[in-house]
Amino acid sequence: MTPYKKQIIDKVTELVCSEFAIDRDEIFTKSRAYSYCIPRMVAVGILRNKFKFTYSSLSSYYGYTHGSSIAYASKSLDQRIQEDPEIASVVESVLKQLNP
């Protein structure tokens, strides 16, 4: 992974953790608890949908065992944005901070 791509991933991770008020380490836990899996899904979805990161690079960075988990997360994010205004607001806030 190039230093530029690593910088993008780190920035998105930092912003998502800030929005959800979790520590950076918590987004990388294997836990399926809502408080960790939703922020992880948001970060992965933004990186996949906006920046077109590959499934394999995101799965290795976030500790997913299969690339299909990344596909599911990005698809789920699209659905949750339409169903949950709070998630939509978080995604909008992160995207605004990335492109001021």
Coordinates of C-alpha atoms in Angstrom, one line a residue:
M1 CA 0.0 0.0 0.0
T2 CA 1.4 3.4 -0.9
P3 CA 2.0 6.0 1.8
Y4 CA -0.8 8.2 0.2
K5 CA -3.4 5.4 0.4
K6 CA -2.3 4.7 4.0
Q7 CA -2.7 8.3 4.8
I8 CA -6.3 8.3 3.4
I9 CA -7.2 5.2 5.4
D10 CA -5.7 6.6 8.6
K11 CA -7.6 9.9 8.1
V12 CA -11.0 8.3 7.4
T13 CA -10.5 5.9 10.4
E14 CA -9.6 8.9 12.6
L15 CA -12.7 10.9 11.5
V16 CA -15.0 7.9 11.9
C17 CA -13.7 7.1 15.4
S18 CA -14.1 10.8 16.4
E19 CA -17.7 10.8 15.1
F20 CA -18.6 7.7 17.0
A21 CA -16.6 8.7 20.1
I22 CA -14.5 5.5 20.2
D23 CA -10.8 4.9 20.5
R24 CA -8.9 4.2 17.4
D25 CA -8.0 0.7 18.6
E26 CA -11.6 -0.2 19.1
I27 CA -12.4 0.0 15.4
F28 CA -10.0 -2.9 14.8
T29 CA -11.5 -5.3 17.4
K30 CA -12.9 -8.5 16.2
S31 CA -16.1 -7.8 18.3
R32 CA -19.4 -7.8 16.5
A33 CA -20.8 -5.4 19.1
Y34 CA -22.9 -2.6 17.5
S35 CA -20.7 0.1 19.0
Y36 CA -17.7 -1.3 17.0
C37 CA -19.1 -2.9 13.9
I38 CA -21.1 0.1 12.8
P39 CA -18.1 2.5 12.9
R40 CA -16.0 -0.1 11.1
M41 CA -18.7 -0.5 8.4
V42 CA -18.9 3.3 7.9
A43 CA -15.1 3.6 7.5
V44 CA -14.9 0.6 5.1
G45 CA -18.0 1.8 3.2
I46 CA -16.6 5.3 2.7
L47 CA -13.2 4.0 1.6
R48 CA -14.7 1.5 -0.8
N49 CA -17.4 3.7 -2.2
K50 CA -15.6 7.0 -2.4
F51 CA -11.9 6.1 -2.8
K52 CA -12.3 2.7 -4.6
F53 CA -9.9 0.8 -2.3
T54 CA -9.7 -2.9 -3.1
Y55 CA -11.5 -5.5 -1.0
S56 CA -8.2 -7.1 -0.1
S57 CA -6.4 -4.0 1.0
L58 CA -9.4 -3.0 3.3
S59 CA -9.9 -6.5 4.6
S60 CA -6.2 -6.8 5.6
Y61 CA -6.2 -3.3 7.2
Y62 CA -9.3 -3.7 9.2
G63 CA -8.8 -7.4 10.0
Y64 CA -11.7 -8.9 8.1
T65 CA -11.0 -12.5 7.1
H66 CA -12.8 -12.4 3.7
G67 CA -13.0 -9.7 1.1
S68 CA -16.7 -10.5 0.8
S69 CA -17.1 -8.9 4.2
I70 CA -16.0 -5.6 2.7
A71 CA -18.5 -5.9 -0.1
Y72 CA -21.3 -6.6 2.4
A73 CA -20.2 -3.6 4.6
S74 CA -20.2 -1.2 1.7
K75 CA -23.6 -2.4 0.4
S76 CA -25.0 -2.3 4.0
L77 CA -23.7 1.3 4.4
D78 CA -25.7 2.4 1.3
Q79 CA -28.8 0.9 2.8
R80 CA -28.3 2.2 6.3
I81 CA -27.7 5.8 4.9
Q82 CA -31.2 5.7 3.5
E83 CA -32.8 4.1 6.6
D84 CA -31.0 5.8 9.4
P85 CA -30.6 9.6 9.4
E86 CA -27.9 9.4 12.2
I87 CA -25.7 7.2 10.0
A88 CA -26.3 9.5 7.0
S89 CA -25.3 12.5 9.2
V90 CA -22.1 10.8 10.3
V91 CA -21.1 9.9 6.7
E92 CA -21.9 13.4 5.5
S93 CA -19.8 14.9 8.3
V94 CA -16.8 12.6 7.6
L95 CA -17.0 13.4 3.8
K96 CA -17.2 17.2 4.5
Q97 CA -14.1 17.0 6.7
L98 CA -12.3 15.1 4.0
N99 CA -13.2 17.7 1.4
P100 CA -13.4 21.1 3.1

